[in-house]
Tab-separated table of C-alpha atoms and ligand atoms in Angstrom:
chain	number	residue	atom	x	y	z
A	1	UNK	CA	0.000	0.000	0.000
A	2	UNK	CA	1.531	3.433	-1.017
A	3	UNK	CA	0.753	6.648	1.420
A	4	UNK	CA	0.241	9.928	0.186
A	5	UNK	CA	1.394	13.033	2.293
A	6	UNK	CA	0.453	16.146	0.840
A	7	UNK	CA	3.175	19.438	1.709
A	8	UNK	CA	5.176	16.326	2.304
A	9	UNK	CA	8.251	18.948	1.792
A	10	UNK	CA	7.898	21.092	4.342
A	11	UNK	CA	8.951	21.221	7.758
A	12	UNK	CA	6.125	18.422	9.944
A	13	UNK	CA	5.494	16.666	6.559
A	14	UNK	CA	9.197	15.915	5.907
A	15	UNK	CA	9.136	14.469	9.190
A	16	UNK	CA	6.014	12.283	9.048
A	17	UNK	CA	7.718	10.914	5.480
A	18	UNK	CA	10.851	9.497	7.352
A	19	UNK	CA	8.693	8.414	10.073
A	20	UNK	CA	6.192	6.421	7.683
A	21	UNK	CA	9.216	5.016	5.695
A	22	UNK	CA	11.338	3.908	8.708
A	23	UNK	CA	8.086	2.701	10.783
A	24	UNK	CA	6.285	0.934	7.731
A	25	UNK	CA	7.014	-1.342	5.277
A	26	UNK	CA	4.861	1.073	2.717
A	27	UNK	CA	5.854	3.228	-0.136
A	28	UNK	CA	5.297	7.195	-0.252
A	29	UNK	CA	4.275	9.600	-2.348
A	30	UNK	CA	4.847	13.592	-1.638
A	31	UNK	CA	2.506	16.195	-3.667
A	32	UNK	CA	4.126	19.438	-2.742
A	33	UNK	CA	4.319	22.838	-4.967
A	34	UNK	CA	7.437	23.994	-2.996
A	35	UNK	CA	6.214	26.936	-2.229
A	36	UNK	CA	7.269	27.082	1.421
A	37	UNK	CA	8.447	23.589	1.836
A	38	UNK	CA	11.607	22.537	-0.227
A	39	UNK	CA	13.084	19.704	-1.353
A	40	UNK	CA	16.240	19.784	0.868
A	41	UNK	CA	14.063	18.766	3.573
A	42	UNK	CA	13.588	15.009	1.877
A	43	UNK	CA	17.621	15.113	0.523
A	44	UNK	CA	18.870	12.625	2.971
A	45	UNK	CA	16.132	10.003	1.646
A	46	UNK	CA	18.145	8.060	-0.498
A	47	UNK	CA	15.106	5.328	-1.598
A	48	UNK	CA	12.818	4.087	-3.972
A	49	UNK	CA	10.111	4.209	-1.758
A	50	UNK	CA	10.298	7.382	-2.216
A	51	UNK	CA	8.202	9.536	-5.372
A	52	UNK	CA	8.008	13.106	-5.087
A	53	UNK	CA	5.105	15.091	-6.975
A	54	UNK	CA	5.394	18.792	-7.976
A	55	UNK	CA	1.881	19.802	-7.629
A	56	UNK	CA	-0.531	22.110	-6.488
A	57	UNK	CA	-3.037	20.938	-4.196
A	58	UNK	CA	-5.746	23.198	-5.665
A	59	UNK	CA	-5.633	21.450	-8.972
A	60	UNK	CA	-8.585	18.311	-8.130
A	61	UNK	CA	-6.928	16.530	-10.896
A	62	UNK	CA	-3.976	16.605	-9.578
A	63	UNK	CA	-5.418	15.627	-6.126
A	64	UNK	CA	-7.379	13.054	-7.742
A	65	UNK	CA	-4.286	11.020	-9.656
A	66	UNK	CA	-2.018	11.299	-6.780
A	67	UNK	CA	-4.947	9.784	-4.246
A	68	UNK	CA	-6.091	7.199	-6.456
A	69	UNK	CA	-2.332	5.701	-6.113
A	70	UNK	CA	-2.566	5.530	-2.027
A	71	UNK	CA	-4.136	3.619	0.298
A	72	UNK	CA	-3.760	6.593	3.371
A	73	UNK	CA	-3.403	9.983	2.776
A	74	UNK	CA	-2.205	12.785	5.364
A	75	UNK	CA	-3.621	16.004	4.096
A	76	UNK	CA	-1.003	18.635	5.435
A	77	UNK	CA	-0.286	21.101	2.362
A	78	UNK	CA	-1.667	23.967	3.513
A	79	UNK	CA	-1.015	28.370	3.321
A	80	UNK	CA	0.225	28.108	7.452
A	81	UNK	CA	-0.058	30.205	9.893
A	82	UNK	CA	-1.860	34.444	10.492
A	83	UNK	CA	1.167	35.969	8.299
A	84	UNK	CA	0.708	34.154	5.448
A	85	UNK	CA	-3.287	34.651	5.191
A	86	UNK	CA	-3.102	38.464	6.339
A	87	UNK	CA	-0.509	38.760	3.429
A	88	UNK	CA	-1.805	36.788	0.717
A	89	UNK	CA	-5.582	36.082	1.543
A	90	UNK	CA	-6.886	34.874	-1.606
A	91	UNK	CA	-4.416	32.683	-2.891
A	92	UNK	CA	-3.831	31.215	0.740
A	93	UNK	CA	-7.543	30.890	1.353
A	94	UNK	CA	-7.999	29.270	-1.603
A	95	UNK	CA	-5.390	26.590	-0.857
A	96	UNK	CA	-6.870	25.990	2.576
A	97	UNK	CA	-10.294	25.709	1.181
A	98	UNK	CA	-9.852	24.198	-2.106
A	99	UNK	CA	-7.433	21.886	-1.186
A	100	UNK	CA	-9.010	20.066	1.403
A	101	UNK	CA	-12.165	19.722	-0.328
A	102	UNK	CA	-10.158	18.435	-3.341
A	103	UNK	CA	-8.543	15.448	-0.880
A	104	UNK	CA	-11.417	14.715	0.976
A	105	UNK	CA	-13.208	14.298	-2.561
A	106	UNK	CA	-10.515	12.045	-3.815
A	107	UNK	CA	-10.808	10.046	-0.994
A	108	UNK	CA	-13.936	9.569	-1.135
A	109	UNK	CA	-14.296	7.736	-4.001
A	110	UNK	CA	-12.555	4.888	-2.573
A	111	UNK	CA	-13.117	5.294	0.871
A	112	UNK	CA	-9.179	6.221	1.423
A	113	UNK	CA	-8.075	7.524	5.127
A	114	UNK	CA	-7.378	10.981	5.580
A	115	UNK	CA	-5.272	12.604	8.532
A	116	UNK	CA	-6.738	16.359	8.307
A	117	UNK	CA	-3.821	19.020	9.621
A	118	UNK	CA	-5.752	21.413	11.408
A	119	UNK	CA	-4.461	24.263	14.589
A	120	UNK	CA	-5.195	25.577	17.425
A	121	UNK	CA	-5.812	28.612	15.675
A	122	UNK	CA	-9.405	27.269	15.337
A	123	UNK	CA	-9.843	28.223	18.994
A	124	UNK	CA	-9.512	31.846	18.227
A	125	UNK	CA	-9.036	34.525	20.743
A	126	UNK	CA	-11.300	31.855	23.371
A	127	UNK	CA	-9.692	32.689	27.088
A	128	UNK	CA	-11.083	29.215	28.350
A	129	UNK	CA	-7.775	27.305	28.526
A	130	UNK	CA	-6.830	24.515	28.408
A	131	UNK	CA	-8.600	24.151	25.204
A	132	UNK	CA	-10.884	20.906	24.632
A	133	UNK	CA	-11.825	19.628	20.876
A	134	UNK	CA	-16.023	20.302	21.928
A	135	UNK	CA	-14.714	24.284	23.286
A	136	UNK	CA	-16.721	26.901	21.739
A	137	UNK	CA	-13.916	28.963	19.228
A	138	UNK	CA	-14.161	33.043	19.302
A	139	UNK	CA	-13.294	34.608	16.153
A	140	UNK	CA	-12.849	38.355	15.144
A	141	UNK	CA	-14.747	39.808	12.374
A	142	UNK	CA	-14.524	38.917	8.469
A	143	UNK	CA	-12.782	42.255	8.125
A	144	UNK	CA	-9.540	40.875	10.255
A	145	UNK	CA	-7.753	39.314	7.816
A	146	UNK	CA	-5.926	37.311	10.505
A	147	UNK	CA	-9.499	35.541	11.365
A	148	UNK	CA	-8.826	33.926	7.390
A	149	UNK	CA	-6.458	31.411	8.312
A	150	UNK	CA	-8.463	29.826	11.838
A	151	UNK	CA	-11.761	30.172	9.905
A	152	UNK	CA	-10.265	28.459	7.018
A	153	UNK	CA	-9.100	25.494	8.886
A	154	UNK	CA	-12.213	25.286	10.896
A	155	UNK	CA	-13.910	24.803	8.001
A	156	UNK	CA	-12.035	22.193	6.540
A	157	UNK	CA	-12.803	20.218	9.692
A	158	UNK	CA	-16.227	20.788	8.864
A	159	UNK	CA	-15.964	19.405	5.552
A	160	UNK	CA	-13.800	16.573	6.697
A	161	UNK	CA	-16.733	15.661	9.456
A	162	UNK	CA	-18.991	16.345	6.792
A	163	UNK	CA	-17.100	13.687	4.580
A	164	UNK	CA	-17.491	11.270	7.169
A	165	UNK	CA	-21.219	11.714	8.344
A	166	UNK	CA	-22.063	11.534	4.534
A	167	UNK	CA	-19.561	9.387	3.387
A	168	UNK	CA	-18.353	7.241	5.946
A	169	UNK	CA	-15.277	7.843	5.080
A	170	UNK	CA	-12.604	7.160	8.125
A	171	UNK	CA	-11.543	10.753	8.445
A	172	UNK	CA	-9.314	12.149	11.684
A	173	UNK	CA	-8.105	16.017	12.610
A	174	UNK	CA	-5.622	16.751	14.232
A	175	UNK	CA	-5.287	20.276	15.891
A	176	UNK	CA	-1.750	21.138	16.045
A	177	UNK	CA	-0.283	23.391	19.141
A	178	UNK	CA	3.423	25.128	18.415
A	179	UNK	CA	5.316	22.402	16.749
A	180	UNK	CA	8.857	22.736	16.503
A	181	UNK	CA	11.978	21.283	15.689
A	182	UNK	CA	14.478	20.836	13.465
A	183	UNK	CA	14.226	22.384	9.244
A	184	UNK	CA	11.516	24.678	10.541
A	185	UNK	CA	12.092	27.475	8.878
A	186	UNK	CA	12.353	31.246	11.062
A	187	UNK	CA	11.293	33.063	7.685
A	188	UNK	CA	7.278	33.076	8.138
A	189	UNK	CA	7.472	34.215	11.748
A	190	UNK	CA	7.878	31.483	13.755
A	191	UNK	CA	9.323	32.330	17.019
A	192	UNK	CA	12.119	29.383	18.380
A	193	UNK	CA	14.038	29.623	14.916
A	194	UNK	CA	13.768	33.171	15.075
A	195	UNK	CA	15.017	33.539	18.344
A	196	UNK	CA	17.547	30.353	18.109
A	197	UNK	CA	18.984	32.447	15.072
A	198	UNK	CA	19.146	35.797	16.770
A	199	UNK	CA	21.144	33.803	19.836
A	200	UNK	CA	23.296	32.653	17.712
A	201	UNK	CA	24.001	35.249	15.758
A	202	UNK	CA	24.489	37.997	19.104
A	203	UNK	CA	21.246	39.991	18.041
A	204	UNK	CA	18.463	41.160	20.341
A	205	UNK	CA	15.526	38.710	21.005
A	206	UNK	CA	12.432	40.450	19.367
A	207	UNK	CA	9.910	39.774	21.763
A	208	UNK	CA	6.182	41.194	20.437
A	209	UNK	CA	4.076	42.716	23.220
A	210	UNK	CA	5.184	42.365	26.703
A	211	UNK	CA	6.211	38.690	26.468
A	212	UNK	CA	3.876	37.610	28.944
A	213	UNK	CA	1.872	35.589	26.455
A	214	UNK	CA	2.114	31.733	26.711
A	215	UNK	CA	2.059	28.825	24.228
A	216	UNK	CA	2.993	24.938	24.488
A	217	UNK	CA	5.239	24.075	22.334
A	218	UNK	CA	5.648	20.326	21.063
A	219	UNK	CA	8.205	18.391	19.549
A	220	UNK	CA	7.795	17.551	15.883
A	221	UNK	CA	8.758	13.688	16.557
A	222	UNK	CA	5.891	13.749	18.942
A	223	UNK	CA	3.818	15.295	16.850
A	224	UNK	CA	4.424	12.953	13.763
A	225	UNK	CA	4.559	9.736	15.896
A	226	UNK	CA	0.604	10.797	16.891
A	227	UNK	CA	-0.604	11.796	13.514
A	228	UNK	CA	0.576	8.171	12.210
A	229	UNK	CA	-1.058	6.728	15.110
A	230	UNK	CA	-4.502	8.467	14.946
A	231	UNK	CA	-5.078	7.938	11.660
A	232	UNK	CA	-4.345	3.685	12.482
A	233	UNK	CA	-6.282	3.632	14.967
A	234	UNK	CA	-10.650	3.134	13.847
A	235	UNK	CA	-11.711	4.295	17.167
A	236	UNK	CA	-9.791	8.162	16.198
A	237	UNK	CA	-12.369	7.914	12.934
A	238	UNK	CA	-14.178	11.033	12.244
A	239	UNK	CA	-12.996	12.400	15.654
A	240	UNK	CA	-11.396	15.709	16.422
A	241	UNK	CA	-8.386	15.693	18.655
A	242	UNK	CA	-5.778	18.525	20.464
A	243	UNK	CA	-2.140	17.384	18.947
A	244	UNK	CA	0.174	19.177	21.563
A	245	UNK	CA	1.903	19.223	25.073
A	246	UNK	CA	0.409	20.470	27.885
A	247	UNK	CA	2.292	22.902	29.915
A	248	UNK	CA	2.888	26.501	28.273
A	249	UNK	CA	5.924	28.323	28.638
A	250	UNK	CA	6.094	32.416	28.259
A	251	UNK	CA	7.657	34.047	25.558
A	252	UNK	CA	9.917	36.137	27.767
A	253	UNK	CA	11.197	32.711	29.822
A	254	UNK	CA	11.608	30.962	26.281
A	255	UNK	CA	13.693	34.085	25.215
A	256	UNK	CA	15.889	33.798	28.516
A	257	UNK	CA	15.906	29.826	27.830
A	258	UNK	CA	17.560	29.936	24.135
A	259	UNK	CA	19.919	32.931	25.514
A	260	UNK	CA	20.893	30.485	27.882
A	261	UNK	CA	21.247	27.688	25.847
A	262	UNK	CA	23.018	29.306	23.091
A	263	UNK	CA	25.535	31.074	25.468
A	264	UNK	CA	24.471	34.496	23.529
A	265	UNK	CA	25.484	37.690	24.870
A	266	UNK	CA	22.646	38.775	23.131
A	267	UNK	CA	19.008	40.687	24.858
A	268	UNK	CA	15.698	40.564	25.053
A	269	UNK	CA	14.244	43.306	23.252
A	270	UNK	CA	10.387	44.174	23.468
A	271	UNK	CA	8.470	45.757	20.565
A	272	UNK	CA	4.597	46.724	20.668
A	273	UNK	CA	2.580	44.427	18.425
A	274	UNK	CA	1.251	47.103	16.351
A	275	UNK	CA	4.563	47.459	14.811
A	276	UNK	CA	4.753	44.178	13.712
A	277	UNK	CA	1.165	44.107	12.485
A	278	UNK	CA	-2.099	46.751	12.276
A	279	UNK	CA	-3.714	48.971	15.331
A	280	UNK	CA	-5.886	46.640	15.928
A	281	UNK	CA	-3.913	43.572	15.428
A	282	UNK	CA	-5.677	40.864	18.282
A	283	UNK	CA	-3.161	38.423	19.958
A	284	UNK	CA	-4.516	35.672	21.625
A	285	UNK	CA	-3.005	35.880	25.466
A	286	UNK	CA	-3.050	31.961	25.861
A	287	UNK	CA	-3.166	28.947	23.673
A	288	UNK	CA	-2.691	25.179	26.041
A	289	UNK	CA	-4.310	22.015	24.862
A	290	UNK	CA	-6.498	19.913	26.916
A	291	UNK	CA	-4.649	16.209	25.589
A	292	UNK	CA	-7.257	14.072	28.066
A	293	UNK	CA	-8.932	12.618	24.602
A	294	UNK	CA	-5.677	11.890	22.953
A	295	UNK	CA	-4.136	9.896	25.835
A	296	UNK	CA	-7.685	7.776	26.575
A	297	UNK	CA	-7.351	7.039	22.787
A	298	UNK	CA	-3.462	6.634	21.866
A	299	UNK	CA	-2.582	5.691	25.920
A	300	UNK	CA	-0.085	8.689	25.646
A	301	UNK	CA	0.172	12.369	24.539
A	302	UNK	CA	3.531	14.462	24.492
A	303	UNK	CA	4.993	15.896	27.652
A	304	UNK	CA	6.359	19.303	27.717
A	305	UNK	CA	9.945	19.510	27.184
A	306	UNK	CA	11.492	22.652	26.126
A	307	UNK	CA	15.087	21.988	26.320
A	308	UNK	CA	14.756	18.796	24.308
A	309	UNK	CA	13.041	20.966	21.555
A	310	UNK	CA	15.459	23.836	22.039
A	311	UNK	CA	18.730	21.765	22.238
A	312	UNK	CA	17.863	19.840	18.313
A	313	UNK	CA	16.857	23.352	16.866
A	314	UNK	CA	20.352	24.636	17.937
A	315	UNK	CA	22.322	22.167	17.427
A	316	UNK	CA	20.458	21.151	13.948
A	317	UNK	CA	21.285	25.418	13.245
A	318	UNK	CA	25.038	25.185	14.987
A	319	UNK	CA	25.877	22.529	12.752
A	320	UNK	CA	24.365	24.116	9.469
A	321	UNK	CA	25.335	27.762	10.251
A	322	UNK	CA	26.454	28.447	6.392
A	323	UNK	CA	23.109	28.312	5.286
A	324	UNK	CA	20.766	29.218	8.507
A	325	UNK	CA	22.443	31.965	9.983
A	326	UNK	CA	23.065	34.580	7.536
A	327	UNK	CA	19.485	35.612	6.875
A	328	UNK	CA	18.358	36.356	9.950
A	329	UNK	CA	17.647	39.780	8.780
A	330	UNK	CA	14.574	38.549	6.999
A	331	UNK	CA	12.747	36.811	9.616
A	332	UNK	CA	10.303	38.044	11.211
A	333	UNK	CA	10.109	37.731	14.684
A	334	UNK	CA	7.699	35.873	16.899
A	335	UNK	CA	5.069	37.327	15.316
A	336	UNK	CA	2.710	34.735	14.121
A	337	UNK	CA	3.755	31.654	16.689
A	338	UNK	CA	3.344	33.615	19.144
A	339	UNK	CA	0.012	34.552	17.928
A	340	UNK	CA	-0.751	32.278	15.139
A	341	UNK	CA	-0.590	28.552	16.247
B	401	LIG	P1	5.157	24.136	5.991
B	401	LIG	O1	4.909	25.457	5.329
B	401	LIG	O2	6.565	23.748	6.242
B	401	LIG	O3	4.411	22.966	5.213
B	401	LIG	C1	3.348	23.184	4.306
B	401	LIG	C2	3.711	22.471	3.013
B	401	LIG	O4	2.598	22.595	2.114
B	401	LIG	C3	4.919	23.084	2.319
B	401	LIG	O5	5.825	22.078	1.927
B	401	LIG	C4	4.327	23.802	1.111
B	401	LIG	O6	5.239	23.888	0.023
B	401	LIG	C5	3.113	22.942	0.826
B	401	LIG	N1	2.064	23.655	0.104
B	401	LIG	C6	1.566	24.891	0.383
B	401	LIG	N2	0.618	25.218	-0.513
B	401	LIG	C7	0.512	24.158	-1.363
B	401	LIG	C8	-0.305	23.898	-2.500
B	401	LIG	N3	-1.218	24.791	-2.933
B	401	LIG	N4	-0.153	22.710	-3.130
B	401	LIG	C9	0.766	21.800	-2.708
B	401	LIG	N5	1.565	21.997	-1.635
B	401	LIG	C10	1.434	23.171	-0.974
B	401	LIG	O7	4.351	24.184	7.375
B	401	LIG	P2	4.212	23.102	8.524
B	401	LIG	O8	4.467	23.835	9.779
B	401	LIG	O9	4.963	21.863	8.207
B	401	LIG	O10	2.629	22.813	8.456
B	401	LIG	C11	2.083	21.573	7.992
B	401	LIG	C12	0.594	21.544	8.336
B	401	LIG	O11	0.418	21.631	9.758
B	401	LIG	C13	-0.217	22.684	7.743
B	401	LIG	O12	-1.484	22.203	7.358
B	401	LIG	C14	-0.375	23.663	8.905
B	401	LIG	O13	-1.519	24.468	8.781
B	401	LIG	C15	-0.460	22.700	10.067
B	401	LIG	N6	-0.052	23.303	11.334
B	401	LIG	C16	1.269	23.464	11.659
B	401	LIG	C17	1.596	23.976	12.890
B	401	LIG	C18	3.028	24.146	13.350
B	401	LIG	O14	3.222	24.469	14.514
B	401	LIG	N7	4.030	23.959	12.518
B	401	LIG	C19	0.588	24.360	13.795
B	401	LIG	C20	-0.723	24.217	13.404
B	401	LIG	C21	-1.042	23.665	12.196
């Protein structure tokens, strides 16, 4: 049986690929258009199990030819995170939208699995943490571009519940929380490359706001080693579930942490969030998972463990400094993980 995994280039897809191929016997198949994933990410494959498709997931003939070759697909191409939908709102609405309903068509024909890649982001600006799967979500109005990107991937869990109320088809979503870890990429604001960079390169910590603002942040292996075993498991069928580690940490202590770890001489420096963004820019004070669902159903869920995470980012960055290091000047700062994920 071959497995498809859709943005299977970028940073959590290129993960779940060398998970799949060193935990199964099965082959896989990557549709990916590159445009913020890259194919460096899948270099150090050196397999036939291997076939990588250049492809845009909002083509439904594309979709449809690379699905009708799998047996499982994990849906995670997707326009990620607040920047990238406040910048570029049709095309990445389109791709959230489009290309969803383009898998979960696919499968449907054949009644293929689908692991949905959904966020916490679908939770909104909601205060009532830790967040469980059945918590109401509180979004901004239509004319807040950053609402796009949470309202786009709540509705492709709505389509991919739809699929399986209608359907049957064995569907499961998985809300992502903050992953991190090694080939994520600083350049579309997310906040522990950013800062690992800055460390490491003696600049000031950006810090947005006043730092008090917490997330949970969750190792990729974790997070890869749950989506492959949700989407095995029948009883995780067209169920919703929180895909992150409990425990949030502030943005000011992670600052001081990867200062720390990095042996930086470098500070923490704070800058309002309506510099980064608009006046009226909202920044959610608090995003924490509730992970009681995913442990009664997997018998585990991912403990918070900040060093671990922090210690493979820098060394992954201290022993690839040619490439990672000199562009720090484009990154933005914490920006959208801090507010996005
Ligand atoms: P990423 O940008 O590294 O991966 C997305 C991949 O999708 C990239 O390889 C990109 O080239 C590809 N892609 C984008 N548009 C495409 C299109 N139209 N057709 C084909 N491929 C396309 O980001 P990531 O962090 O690995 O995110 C993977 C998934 O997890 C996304 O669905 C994202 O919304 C979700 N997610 C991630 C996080 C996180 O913390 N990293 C949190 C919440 C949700």
């Amino acid at each position: 049986m071959t497995i498809l995994v859709t943005g299977g280039s970028g940073f959590i897809g290129s993960h779940l690929v060398d998970h799949l191929l060193s935990e199964t016997n099965e082959s896989v198949i990557v549709l990916d258009d590159l445009s913020t994933g890259t194919a460096d990410n899948l270099a150090h494959l050196d397999t036939d199990r291997l076939e990588m498709r250049d492809g845009d997931v909002r083509n439904a003939e594309t979709v449809a030819d690379a699905v009708i070759d799998a047996g499982t697909v994990y849906h995670l191409a997707a326009a990620v995170g607040v920047e990238n939908v406040v910048e570029n709102p049709l095309a990445s609405l389109q791709t959230n939208f489009k290309g969803t309903e383009n898998v979960l068509e696919a499968a449907a024909e054949d009644g293929t699995p689908v692991f949905l890649a959904s966020s916490s982001e679908v939770y909104g600006k909601s205060e009532d943490v830790p967040f469980s799967e059945t918590d109401d979500a509180v979004y901004g109005p239509t004319t807040a571009p950053r609402w796009g990107y949470a309202t786009a991937k709540a509705t492709d869990e709505f389509l991919a519940l739809a699929y399986h109320e209608k359907h049957d088809l064995p569907v499961v979503v998985g809300r992502y929380f903050n992953i991190v870890g090694p080939r994520q990429t600083g350049q579309y604001g997310m906040v522990i490359p950013t800062f690992v960079d800055q460390a490491l390169a003696g600049e000031d910590l950006t810090v947005y706001g006043d730092g008090t603002q917490t997330r949970s942040f969750t190792h990729v292996g974790d997070a890869v080693e749950i989506t492959h075993e949700l989407l095995g498991n029948e009883d995780a069928h067209g169920e919703v579930f929180n895909v992150g580690a409990p425990n949030p940490t502030s943005i000011n202590d992670l600052a001081k942490r990867v200062i720390e770890l990095t042996d930086s001489d470098s500070e923490i420096a704070h800058v309002p969030f309506e510099e980064a963004y608009s006046e009226d820019f909202e920044e959610p004070d608090q995003r924490e998972p509730d992970v009681t669902k995913l442990r009664n159903t997997l018998g585990w869920a991912p403990e918070a463990d900040l060093d671990r995470i922090l210690t493979d980012v820098i060394d992954e960055r201290t022993s690839d400094t040619d490439d990672r290091t000199s562009d720090t000047d484009d990154r933005t700062s914490d920006k959208e993980e801090a507010s996005a994920r």
